[in-house]
Amino acid sequence: MSVTFADIEAAAARLKGHAVETPLIESPALNERLGRRVLLKPETLQRVGAFKFRGAYNRLVQLTADERARGVVAFSSGNHAQGVALAAKLLGMPAVIVMPRDAPAIKVEATKGYGAEVLLYDRLTESREAIAARISEERGAIVVPAFDDPHIVAGQGTLGLELVRQAQAAGAKLGAVLAPVSGGGLVSGVALAVKALSPDTAVVGVEPEAFDDARKSLQKGEIVVQKATGRSMCDALESPFVGEITFPIMRRTLADIALVSDAEVAEAMRYAFRMLKLVVEPGGSVGLAALLAGKVAAGGDAPVAVVLSGGNVDPDLYARVLRGEI
Amino acid sequence: MSVTFADIEAAAARLKGHAVETPLIESPALNERLGRRVLLKPETLQRVGAFKFRGAYNRLVQLTADERARGVVAFSSGNHAQGVALAAKLLGMPAVIVMPRDAPAIKVEATKGYGAEVLLYDRLTESREAIAARISEERGAIVVPAFDDPHIVAGQGTLGLELVRQAQAAGAKLGAVLAPVSGGGLVSGVALAVKALSPDTAVVGVEPEAFDDARKSLQKGEIVVQKATGRSMCDALESPFVGEITFPIMRRTLADIALVSDAEVAEAMRYAFRMLKLVVEPGGSVGLAALLAGKVAAGGDAPVAVVLSGGNVDPDLYARVLRGEI
């Protein structure tokens, strides 16, 4: 059940013409501020506004005709939801998505907009796993995990493949690559690709201070489950544990995990608005936040690439961040 | 004093390594909505957050050593101001910028941030031309016009050069290109490049309903000066007349001029936020606004390219637009 670089290359071939090859962009002002080249991979420009389409499509396109007829079910706070919903629509199969009642409205509406059936649940009193299992049993629908699945990891890895090749084309020898961590699907896929193509590049995961289970897990050498004590403004990064498939890859490939506070995330979102003109959601901003807060030593002053993993943020929250209320 | 395609190619060579080659991006969701391929040229990602850096740098880099020592003076509501200020900083010359007191704060601050001396004037009671002329006389500073200058037009034209080549690389045979119109520097430069490389592509200018002097001028065959009756939310597009240099180019090259309302501009800004994850200022959104409002027939269902010319919008105004108050 592990994932290889060949799996990522195969996923890239499947995604060609379906996913957006997002550009790698550079801001002279940001370079000057950081004293090193910073290459941004705005997956905000991906279909559904987040990298999640890559893994979802790579998973769903490999289902058999019989499986497609039965449809899929997934649970997600929003970006995986949209990725699965759109991939299912494109591939002509029904999708049921189980989402928390407090998920960002923009994510719930978009998921419905792609034609999926959305079931809302209460984050505190109900089990999303149980709801998904019931749907799966009743309808025979295939459960599509958000991160702990080799096809999902390989799909997200296509982002890393593009990133390294685009950086090479831009003449940048990457010292480090930063990617957000929740369940580890993105960071493990990206790290596999980066380590295959550019072994000397350090891959650093970034997670919210309030959800630092990945860092604790790497320190302890086993998966540590986060106690549900607090919330982060990064709704996309609230997985309380990393996966059985993603964790071994992370152990093998990650140089470090940096932590960022909500205040640092909000500051990064404002910087992206003001200086980069990019709309980035809280969870998508953690890499930029870590850089701006001076929390990334990896790679020294060599070029660093940052994955801006998604841009699905409610207008109300965004307006509050812009006004400095967060 | 006319401008040729060779001037644009020469400008592109001067800008290489100094201006950002902004990507040409595509949103499957937007394509689906419009029923045609839409290629977006986000000059929001350009230095200073707007295309204006191109023309300003192309003008300033050609000044003699003696002229550089005397410095430059410009008047602008904001984007040309920033373009001149940054180009002057990079080239090591002093810059004085005359800006209206009601210019967006984000533009005034950025201009100061690039080291320029900013003089604020009252739009209703003072003449910015007179203030600039006085500075020029007192200090010997070179006046850098915002649009009516062949080097400025050639610089802005580099955007069109990139756009057509990027569209060709993406396999898109462009039916039309849309660009905002204020004084006509951008649209005339872009049109010269487009017509040289792709003669069958229609170039359409877009301007705010309240500042439709370019359309009236083209209809009448002479430059019509806009009476200062109203305001548009597009602070970047409030020039009351097109230029002596830009107008003949516009007459020769433009297929049409479309008009958009403030409500259509606000809707386009929200669409760019929600679906494209791009921060676009009001004046930068007019092309997208015209498309979304169904006001562009040019090119039929052939691919259309849209210049998103700038992203310098105050957070307060942006928040109001997101909340639907405008």
Tab-separated table of N, CA, C and O in Angstrom, chain B residues 217-326:
chain	number	residue	atom	x	y	z
B	217	SER	N	-15.317	59.199	-28.621
B	217	SER	CA	-14.263	59.704	-29.497
B	217	SER	C	-14.169	58.863	-30.762
B	217	SER	O	-14.039	59.401	-31.873
B	218	LEU	N	-14.245	57.551	-30.602
B	218	LEU	CA	-14.149	56.682	-31.779
B	218	LEU	C	-15.362	56.877	-32.683
B	218	LEU	O	-15.247	56.875	-33.908
B	219	GLN	N	-16.543	57.070	-32.058
B	219	GLN	CA	-17.747	57.278	-32.868
B	219	GLN	C	-17.674	58.586	-33.647
B	219	GLN	O	-18.056	58.661	-34.803
B	220	LYS	N	-17.142	59.612	-33.008
B	220	LYS	CA	-17.116	60.932	-33.621
B	220	LYS	C	-15.896	61.128	-34.518
B	220	LYS	O	-15.859	62.033	-35.343
B	221	GLY	N	-14.879	60.286	-34.319
B	221	GLY	CA	-13.675	60.423	-35.131
B	221	GLY	C	-12.734	61.509	-34.635
B	221	GLY	O	-11.791	61.891	-35.321
B	222	GLU	N	-12.965	62.016	-33.444
B	222	GLU	CA	-12.056	62.995	-32.838
B	222	GLU	C	-12.116	62.854	-31.319
B	222	GLU	O	-13.075	62.292	-30.778
B	223	ILE	N	-11.098	63.351	-30.650
B	223	ILE	CA	-11.022	63.166	-29.198
B	223	ILE	C	-12.106	63.989	-28.500
B	223	ILE	O	-12.143	65.214	-28.627
B	224	VAL	N	-12.986	63.310	-27.795
B	224	VAL	CA	-14.063	63.956	-27.044
B	224	VAL	C	-13.650	63.997	-25.576
B	224	VAL	O	-13.229	62.981	-25.020
B	225	VAL	N	-13.735	65.169	-24.957
B	225	VAL	CA	-13.358	65.289	-23.554
B	225	VAL	C	-14.585	65.065	-22.678
B	225	VAL	O	-15.644	65.658	-22.909
B	226	GLN	N	-14.401	64.184	-21.701
B	226	GLN	CA	-15.485	63.833	-20.783
B	226	GLN	C	-15.740	64.999	-19.832
B	226	GLN	O	-14.818	65.502	-19.201
B	227	LYS	N	-16.991	65.395	-19.707
B	227	LYS	CA	-17.312	66.417	-18.698
B	227	LYS	C	-17.255	65.753	-17.323
B	227	LYS	O	-17.644	64.601	-17.159
B	228	ALA	N	-16.746	66.464	-16.350
B	228	ALA	CA	-16.579	65.894	-15.006
B	228	ALA	C	-17.917	65.870	-14.281
B	228	ALA	O	-18.153	66.629	-13.345
B	229	THR	N	-18.808	64.988	-14.748
B	229	THR	CA	-20.137	64.965	-14.146
B	229	THR	C	-20.258	63.913	-13.056
B	229	THR	O	-20.809	64.169	-12.008
B	230	GLY	N	-19.743	62.750	-13.302
B	230	GLY	CA	-19.940	61.686	-12.315
B	230	GLY	C	-18.630	61.045	-11.929
B	230	GLY	O	-17.566	61.488	-12.304
B	231	ARG	N	-18.717	60.006	-11.118
B	231	ARG	CA	-17.558	59.214	-10.746
B	231	ARG	C	-17.854	57.772	-11.100
B	231	ARG	O	-19.008	57.369	-11.209
B	232	SER	N	-16.802	57.029	-11.266
B	232	SER	CA	-16.925	55.593	-11.453
B	232	SER	C	-16.216	54.964	-10.272
B	232	SER	O	-15.361	55.581	-9.646
B	233	MET	N	-16.565	53.724	-9.934
B	233	MET	CA	-15.777	53.069	-8.885
B	233	MET	C	-14.397	52.675	-9.415
B	233	MET	O	-13.508	52.335	-8.642
B	234	CYS	N	-14.214	52.780	-10.726
B	234	CYS	CA	-12.922	52.427	-11.330
B	234	CYS	C	-11.982	53.621	-11.267
B	234	CYS	O	-11.829	54.364	-12.244
B	235	ASP	N	-11.348	53.823	-10.118
B	235	ASP	CA	-10.483	54.994	-9.949
B	235	ASP	C	-9.367	55.032	-10.981
B	235	ASP	O	-8.843	56.089	-11.298
B	236	ALA	N	-8.983	53.861	-11.498
B	236	ALA	CA	-7.872	53.812	-12.449
B	236	ALA	C	-8.294	54.197	-13.862
B	236	ALA	O	-7.441	54.340	-14.734
B	237	LEU	N	-9.580	54.349	-14.089
B	237	LEU	CA	-10.058	54.560	-15.468
B	237	LEU	C	-10.791	55.882	-15.626
B	237	LEU	O	-11.710	56.000	-16.422
B	238	GLU	N	-10.380	56.890	-14.863
B	238	GLU	CA	-11.119	58.147	-14.900
B	238	GLU	C	-10.466	59.233	-15.751
B	238	GLU	O	-10.782	60.409	-15.587
B	239	SER	N	-9.577	58.848	-16.648
B	239	SER	CA	-9.030	59.875	-17.536
B	239	SER	C	-10.167	60.445	-18.386
B	239	SER	O	-10.941	59.696	-18.971
B	240	PRO	N	-10.295	61.778	-18.458
B	240	PRO	CA	-11.413	62.370	-19.199
B	240	PRO	C	-11.178	62.415	-20.707
B	240	PRO	O	-12.049	62.853	-21.451
B	241	PHE	N	-10.012	61.973	-21.163
B	241	PHE	CA	-9.757	61.974	-22.614
B	241	PHE	C	-8.678	60.948	-22.939
B	241	PHE	O	-7.881	60.580	-22.083
B	242	VAL	N	-8.694	60.498	-24.188
B	242	VAL	CA	-7.616	59.633	-24.659
B	242	VAL	C	-6.517	60.528	-25.232
B	242	VAL	O	-6.690	61.748	-25.351
B	243	GLY	N	-5.376	59.914	-25.605
B	243	GLY	CA	-4.213	60.729	-25.962
B	243	GLY	C	-4.077	61.018	-27.447
B	243	GLY	O	-4.696	60.370	-28.289
B	244	GLU	N	-3.241	61.996	-27.733
B	244	GLU	CA	-2.949	62.354	-29.127
B	244	GLU	C	-2.205	61.223	-29.830
B	244	GLU	O	-2.318	61.049	-31.037
B	245	ILE	N	-1.431	60.480	-29.052
B	245	ILE	CA	-0.701	59.347	-29.628
B	245	ILE	C	-1.562	58.086	-29.618
B	245	ILE	O	-1.572	57.312	-30.564
B	246	THR	N	-2.298	57.904	-28.528
B	246	THR	CA	-3.063	56.654	-28.413
B	246	THR	C	-4.301	56.635	-29.319
B	246	THR	O	-4.672	55.582	-29.842
B	247	PHE	N	-4.932	57.801	-29.509
B	247	PHE	CA	-6.202	57.808	-30.259
B	247	PHE	C	-6.064	57.297	-31.700
B	247	PHE	O	-6.856	56.428	-32.119
B	248	PRO	N	-5.074	57.781	-32.465
B	248	PRO	CA	-4.957	57.251	-33.842
B	248	PRO	C	-4.721	55.743	-33.868
B	248	PRO	O	-5.228	55.047	-34.760
B	249	ILE	N	-3.976	55.222	-32.881
B	249	ILE	CA	-3.754	53.763	-32.831
B	249	ILE	C	-5.075	53.062	-32.535
B	249	ILE	O	-5.427	52.050	-33.153
B	250	MET	N	-5.823	53.610	-31.586
B	250	MET	CA	-7.116	53.009	-31.236
B	250	MET	C	-8.064	53.006	-32.440
B	250	MET	O	-8.745	52.012	-32.704
B	251	ARG	N	-8.104	54.117	-33.176
B	251	ARG	CA	-8.984	54.188	-34.363
B	251	ARG	C	-8.638	53.105	-35.366
B	251	ARG	O	-9.500	52.535	-36.025
B	252	ARG	N	-7.345	52.850	-35.488
B	252	ARG	CA	-6.863	51.919	-36.508
B	252	ARG	C	-7.046	50.458	-36.078
B	252	ARG	O	-7.163	49.571	-36.916
B	253	THR	N	-7.035	50.216	-34.780
B	253	THR	CA	-6.914	48.822	-34.331
B	253	THR	C	-8.125	48.258	-33.580
B	253	THR	O	-8.302	47.039	-33.540
B	254	LEU	N	-8.939	49.103	-32.943
B	254	LEU	CA	-10.002	48.559	-32.081
B	254	LEU	C	-11.248	48.180	-32.879
B	254	LEU	O	-11.704	48.932	-33.747
B	255	ALA	N	-11.813	47.028	-32.545
B	255	ALA	CA	-13.048	46.586	-33.193
B	255	ALA	C	-14.253	47.258	-32.546
B	255	ALA	O	-15.262	47.505	-33.204
B	256	ASP	N	-14.131	47.562	-31.270
B	256	ASP	CA	-15.305	48.040	-30.547
B	256	ASP	C	-14.866	48.511	-29.158
B	256	ASP	O	-13.758	48.205	-28.706
B	257	ILE	N	-15.772	49.242	-28.513
B	257	ILE	CA	-15.575	49.561	-27.089
B	257	ILE	C	-16.858	49.180	-26.363
B	257	ILE	O	-17.956	49.587	-26.767
B	258	ALA	N	-16.719	48.371	-25.313
B	258	ALA	CA	-17.875	47.980	-24.505
B	258	ALA	C	-17.908	48.844	-23.247
B	258	ALA	O	-16.869	49.307	-22.774
B	259	LEU	N	-19.100	49.068	-22.714
B	259	LEU	CA	-19.263	49.870	-21.496
B	259	LEU	C	-19.801	48.992	-20.376
B	259	LEU	O	-20.651	48.125	-20.609
B	260	VAL	N	-19.323	49.231	-19.153
B	260	VAL	CA	-19.833	48.464	-18.010
B	260	VAL	C	-20.225	49.400	-16.874
B	260	VAL	O	-19.645	50.479	-16.701
B	261	SER	N	-21.207	48.970	-16.106
B	261	SER	CA	-21.681	49.749	-14.956
B	261	SER	C	-20.885	49.382	-13.706
B	261	SER	O	-20.215	48.342	-13.666
B	262	ASP	N	-20.984	50.215	-12.683
B	262	ASP	CA	-20.340	49.888	-11.410
B	262	ASP	C	-20.858	48.562	-10.855
B	262	ASP	O	-20.089	47.780	-10.285
B	263	ALA	N	-22.147	48.307	-11.020
B	263	ALA	CA	-22.719	47.053	-10.491
B	263	ALA	C	-22.103	45.854	-11.199
B	263	ALA	O	-21.805	44.829	-10.564
B	264	GLU	N	-21.881	45.979	-12.496
B	264	GLU	CA	-21.270	44.871	-13.246
B	264	GLU	C	-19.809	44.682	-12.838
B	264	GLU	O	-19.313	43.555	-12.773
B	265	VAL	N	-19.132	45.787	-12.553
B	265	VAL	CA	-17.742	45.710	-12.099
B	265	VAL	C	-17.667	45.017	-10.734
B	265	VAL	O	-16.836	44.129	-10.511
B	266	ALA	N	-18.556	45.382	-9.828
B	266	ALA	CA	-18.554	44.766	-8.495
B	266	ALA	C	-18.840	43.272	-8.594
B	266	ALA	O	-18.219	42.451	-7.907
B	267	GLU	N	-19.766	42.916	-9.480
B	267	GLU	CA	-20.096	41.503	-9.675
B	267	GLU	C	-18.876	40.737	-10.198
B	267	GLU	O	-18.592	39.616	-9.757
B	268	ALA	N	-18.129	41.352	-11.088
B	268	ALA	CA	-16.921	40.711	-11.624
B	268	ALA	C	-15.858	40.557	-10.536
B	268	ALA	O	-15.153	39.539	-10.465
B	269	MET	N	-15.744	41.553	-9.667
B	269	MET	CA	-14.779	41.449	-8.567
B	269	MET	C	-15.145	40.289	-7.644
B	269	MET	O	-14.275	39.558	-7.163
B	270	ARG	N	-16.453	40.138	-7.373
B	270	ARG	CA	-16.895	39.017	-6.531
B	270	ARG	C	-16.657	37.688	-7.240
B	270	ARG	O	-16.254	36.707	-6.614
B	271	TYR	N	-16.893	37.645	-8.535
B	271	TYR	CA	-16.637	36.408	-9.278
B	271	TYR	C	-15.149	36.053	-9.208
B	271	TYR	O	-14.783	34.890	-8.985
B	272	ALA	N	-14.309	37.060	-9.372
B	272	ALA	CA	-12.854	36.818	-9.329
B	272	ALA	C	-12.442	36.313	-7.945
B	272	ALA	O	-11.580	35.444	-7.819
B	273	PHE	N	-13.054	36.840	-6.908
B	273	PHE	CA	-12.774	36.373	-5.542
B	273	PHE	C	-13.229	34.926	-5.361
B	273	PHE	O	-12.482	34.062	-4.919
B	274	ARG	N	-14.479	34.681	-5.722
B	274	ARG	CA	-15.107	33.407	-5.390
B	274	ARG	C	-14.617	32.273	-6.291
B	274	ARG	O	-14.313	31.181	-5.814
B	275	MET	N	-14.518	32.542	-7.586
B	275	MET	CA	-14.244	31.463	-8.533
B	275	MET	C	-12.794	31.444	-9.015
B	275	MET	O	-12.276	30.381	-9.362
B	276	LEU	N	-12.158	32.604	-9.094
B	276	LEU	CA	-10.794	32.646	-9.640
B	276	LEU	C	-9.749	32.813	-8.551
B	276	LEU	O	-8.565	32.596	-8.799
B	277	LYS	N	-10.168	33.238	-7.362
B	277	LYS	CA	-9.253	33.458	-6.231
B	277	LYS	C	-8.213	34.534	-6.549
B	277	LYS	O	-7.075	34.489	-6.080
B	278	LEU	N	-8.632	35.504	-7.368
B	278	LEU	CA	-7.750	36.610	-7.723
B	278	LEU	C	-8.330	37.906	-7.180
B	278	LEU	O	-9.530	38.158	-7.296
B	279	VAL	N	-7.461	38.721	-6.581
B	279	VAL	CA	-7.855	40.047	-6.133
B	279	VAL	C	-7.695	40.996	-7.323
B	279	VAL	O	-6.581	41.184	-7.812
B	280	VAL	N	-8.798	41.539	-7.791
B	280	VAL	CA	-8.746	42.444	-8.938
B	280	VAL	C	-9.391	43.761	-8.525
B	280	VAL	O	-10.449	43.768	-7.901
B	281	GLU	N	-8.744	44.880	-8.849
B	281	GLU	CA	-9.316	46.168	-8.497
B	281	GLU	C	-10.438	46.507	-9.477
B	281	GLU	O	-10.560	45.869	-10.540
B	282	PRO	N	-11.257	47.514	-9.136
B	282	PRO	CA	-12.398	47.826	-10.010
B	282	PRO	C	-11.969	48.041	-11.470
B	282	PRO	O	-12.502	47.386	-12.380
B	283	GLY	N	-11.014	48.917	-11.686
B	283	GLY	CA	-10.596	49.202	-13.057
B	283	GLY	C	-10.005	47.996	-13.762
B	283	GLY	O	-10.067	47.889	-14.991
B	284	GLY	N	-9.454	47.065	-12.998
B	284	GLY	CA	-8.866	45.867	-13.594
B	284	GLY	C	-9.891	44.816	-13.968
B	284	GLY	O	-9.576	43.838	-14.648
B	285	SER	N	-11.124	45.021	-13.498
B	285	SER	CA	-12.181	44.008	-13.662
B	285	SER	C	-13.098	44.269	-14.841
B	285	SER	O	-13.995	43.453	-15.105
B	286	VAL	N	-12.926	45.389	-15.550
B	286	VAL	CA	-13.952	45.770	-16.534
B	286	VAL	C	-14.076	44.763	-17.685
B	286	VAL	O	-15.182	44.535	-18.195
B	287	GLY	N	-12.968	44.158	-18.087
B	287	GLY	CA	-13.043	43.172	-19.171
B	287	GLY	C	-13.835	41.953	-18.755
B	287	GLY	O	-14.716	41.472	-19.482
B	288	LEU	N	-13.543	41.464	-17.561
B	288	LEU	CA	-14.288	40.324	-17.030
B	288	LEU	C	-15.753	40.699	-16.834
B	288	LEU	O	-16.665	39.905	-17.121
B	289	ALA	N	-15.982	41.932	-16.369
B	289	ALA	CA	-17.354	42.408	-16.155
B	289	ALA	C	-18.133	42.399	-17.468
B	289	ALA	O	-19.288	41.951	-17.518
B	290	ALA	N	-17.505	42.877	-18.532
B	290	ALA	CA	-18.184	42.923	-19.838
B	290	ALA	C	-18.519	41.514	-20.315
B	290	ALA	O	-19.614	41.255	-20.830
B	291	LEU	N	-17.585	40.589	-20.108
B	291	LEU	CA	-17.821	39.199	-20.521
B	291	LEU	C	-18.968	38.580	-19.736
B	291	LEU	O	-19.880	37.980	-20.313
B	292	LEU	N	-18.899	38.712	-18.409
B	292	LEU	CA	-19.917	38.090	-17.553
B	292	LEU	C	-21.295	38.690	-17.806
B	292	LEU	O	-22.315	38.018	-17.656
B	293	ALA	N	-21.314	39.976	-18.187
B	293	ALA	CA	-22.598	40.642	-18.435
B	293	ALA	C	-23.112	40.373	-19.847
B	293	ALA	O	-24.153	40.902	-20.239
B	294	GLY	N	-22.385	39.559	-20.601
B	294	GLY	CA	-22.855	39.203	-21.942
B	294	GLY	C	-22.744	40.336	-22.940
B	294	GLY	O	-23.500	40.423	-23.903
B	295	LYS	N	-21.787	41.250	-22.701
B	295	LYS	CA	-21.676	42.424	-23.568
B	295	LYS	C	-20.621	42.282	-24.657
B	295	LYS	O	-20.297	43.261	-25.323
B	296	VAL	N	-20.027	41.092	-24.780
B	296	VAL	CA	-18.955	40.921	-25.763
B	296	VAL	C	-19.375	39.891	-26.809
B	296	VAL	O	-19.429	38.698	-26.536
B	297	ALA	N	-19.685	40.382	-28.009
B	297	ALA	CA	-20.046	39.466	-29.100
B	297	ALA	C	-18.813	39.123	-29.934
B	297	ALA	O	-18.796	38.105	-30.619
B	298	ALA	N	-17.778	39.958	-29.854
B	298	ALA	CA	-16.606	39.793	-30.723
B	298	ALA	C	-15.978	38.414	-30.561
B	298	ALA	O	-15.829	37.913	-29.454
B	299	GLY	N	-15.625	37.820	-31.702
B	299	GLY	CA	-14.954	36.523	-31.654
B	299	GLY	C	-15.905	35.346	-31.541
B	299	GLY	O	-15.465	34.203	-31.529
B	300	GLY	N	-17.203	35.618	-31.428
B	300	GLY	CA	-18.184	34.524	-31.359
B	300	GLY	C	-17.888	33.591	-30.205
B	300	GLY	O	-17.802	34.039	-29.060
B	301	ASP	N	-17.754	32.298	-30.503
B	301	ASP	CA	-17.411	31.382	-29.420
B	301	ASP	C	-15.933	30.966	-29.481
B	301	ASP	O	-15.523	30.003	-28.834
B	302	ALA	N	-15.148	31.711	-30.213
B	302	ALA	CA	-13.695	31.465	-30.242
B	302	ALA	C	-13.085	31.929	-28.916
B	302	ALA	O	-13.682	32.719	-28.187
B	303	PRO	N	-11.892	31.441	-28.592
B	303	PRO	CA	-11.252	31.836	-27.333
B	303	PRO	C	-11.102	33.356	-27.214
B	303	PRO	O	-10.855	34.037	-28.207
B	304	VAL	N	-11.284	33.844	-26.006
B	304	VAL	CA	-11.153	35.280	-25.745
B	304	VAL	C	-10.156	35.472	-24.602
B	304	VAL	O	-10.171	34.716	-23.630
B	305	ALA	N	-9.276	36.439	-24.757
B	305	ALA	CA	-8.322	36.755	-23.692
B	305	ALA	C	-8.746	38.046	-23.004
B	305	ALA	O	-9.231	38.972	-23.658
B	306	VAL	N	-8.583	38.085	-21.686
B	306	VAL	CA	-9.013	39.238	-20.899
B	306	VAL	C	-7.843	39.717	-20.058
B	306	VAL	O	-7.262	38.940	-19.294
B	307	VAL	N	-7.505	40.992	-20.189
B	307	VAL	CA	-6.452	41.571	-19.355
B	307	VAL	C	-7.053	42.010	-18.023
B	307	VAL	O	-7.946	42.862	-17.996
B	308	LEU	N	-6.584	41.393	-16.936
B	308	LEU	CA	-6.954	41.846	-15.586
B	308	LEU	C	-5.828	42.788	-15.191
B	308	LEU	O	-4.775	42.370	-14.726
B	309	SER	N	-6.053	44.092	-15.371
B	309	SER	CA	-4.926	45.019	-15.449
B	309	SER	C	-4.316	45.431	-14.117
B	309	SER	O	-3.199	45.925	-14.089
B	310	GLY	N	-5.034	45.232	-13.009
B	310	GLY	CA	-4.448	45.621	-11.732
B	310	GLY	C	-5.233	45.097	-10.545
B	310	GLY	O	-6.404	44.709	-10.680
B	311	GLY	N	-4.588	45.077	-9.391
B	311	GLY	CA	-5.218	44.526	-8.194
B	311	GLY	C	-5.075	45.404	-6.967
B	311	GLY	O	-5.205	44.907	-5.841
B	312	ASN	N	-4.847	46.702	-7.175
B	312	ASN	CA	-4.606	47.582	-6.030
B	312	ASN	C	-5.902	48.199	-5.529
B	312	ASN	O	-6.293	49.293	-5.934
B	313	VAL	N	-6.541	47.496	-4.633
B	313	VAL	CA	-7.831	47.941	-4.096
B	313	VAL	C	-7.729	47.995	-2.577
B	313	VAL	O	-7.140	47.107	-1.948
B	314	ASP	N	-8.272	49.058	-2.010
B	314	ASP	CA	-8.245	49.195	-0.552
B	314	ASP	C	-9.055	48.075	0.104
B	314	ASP	O	-10.140	47.734	-0.371
B	315	PRO	N	-8.538	47.538	1.213
B	315	PRO	CA	-9.260	46.448	1.890
B	315	PRO	C	-10.685	46.823	2.272
B	315	PRO	O	-11.588	45.983	2.173
B	316	ASP	N	-10.918	48.067	2.682
B	316	ASP	CA	-12.272	48.470	3.073
B	316	ASP	C	-13.247	48.393	1.901
B	316	ASP	O	-14.358	47.866	2.039
B	317	LEU	N	-12.828	48.934	0.765
B	317	LEU	CA	-13.692	48.887	-0.412
B	317	LEU	C	-13.922	47.431	-0.821
B	317	LEU	O	-15.047	47.028	-1.144
B	318	TYR	N	-12.842	46.640	-0.763
B	318	TYR	CA	-12.951	45.232	-1.166
B	318	TYR	C	-13.950	44.490	-0.279
B	318	TYR	O	-14.789	43.733	-0.759
B	319	ALA	N	-13.862	44.755	1.019
B	319	ALA	CA	-14.783	44.103	1.959
B	319	ALA	C	-16.225	44.510	1.658
B	319	ALA	O	-17.143	43.675	1.712
B	320	ARG	N	-16.428	45.772	1.307
B	320	ARG	CA	-17.795	46.227	0.982
B	320	ARG	C	-18.306	45.536	-0.283
B	320	ARG	O	-19.471	45.169	-0.376
B	321	VAL	N	-17.435	45.390	-1.254
B	321	VAL	CA	-17.838	44.692	-2.489
B	321	VAL	C	-18.193	43.240	-2.169
B	321	VAL	O	-19.218	42.726	-2.620
B	322	LEU	N	-17.354	42.582	-1.353
B	322	LEU	CA	-17.631	41.174	-1.013
B	322	LEU	C	-18.958	41.034	-0.287
B	322	LEU	O	-19.677	40.060	-0.464
B	323	ARG	N	-19.271	42.015	0.558
B	323	ARG	CA	-20.532	41.956	1.301
B	323	ARG	C	-21.731	42.337	0.442
B	323	ARG	O	-22.862	42.359	0.921
B	324	GLY	N	-21.476	42.699	-0.840
B	324	GLY	CA	-22.576	43.033	-1.734
B	324	GLY	C	-23.142	44.416	-1.511
B	324	GLY	O	-24.249	44.735	-1.959
B	325	GLU	N	-22.394	45.288	-0.802
B	325	GLU	CA	-22.905	46.636	-0.548
B	325	GLU	C	-22.747	47.532	-1.777
B	325	GLU	O	-23.291	48.637	-1.815
B	326	ILE	N	-21.960	47.085	-2.721
B	326	ILE	CA	-21.798	47.835	-3.978
B	326	ILE	C	-22.156	46.910	-5.128
B	326	ILE	O	-21.777	45.749	-5.121
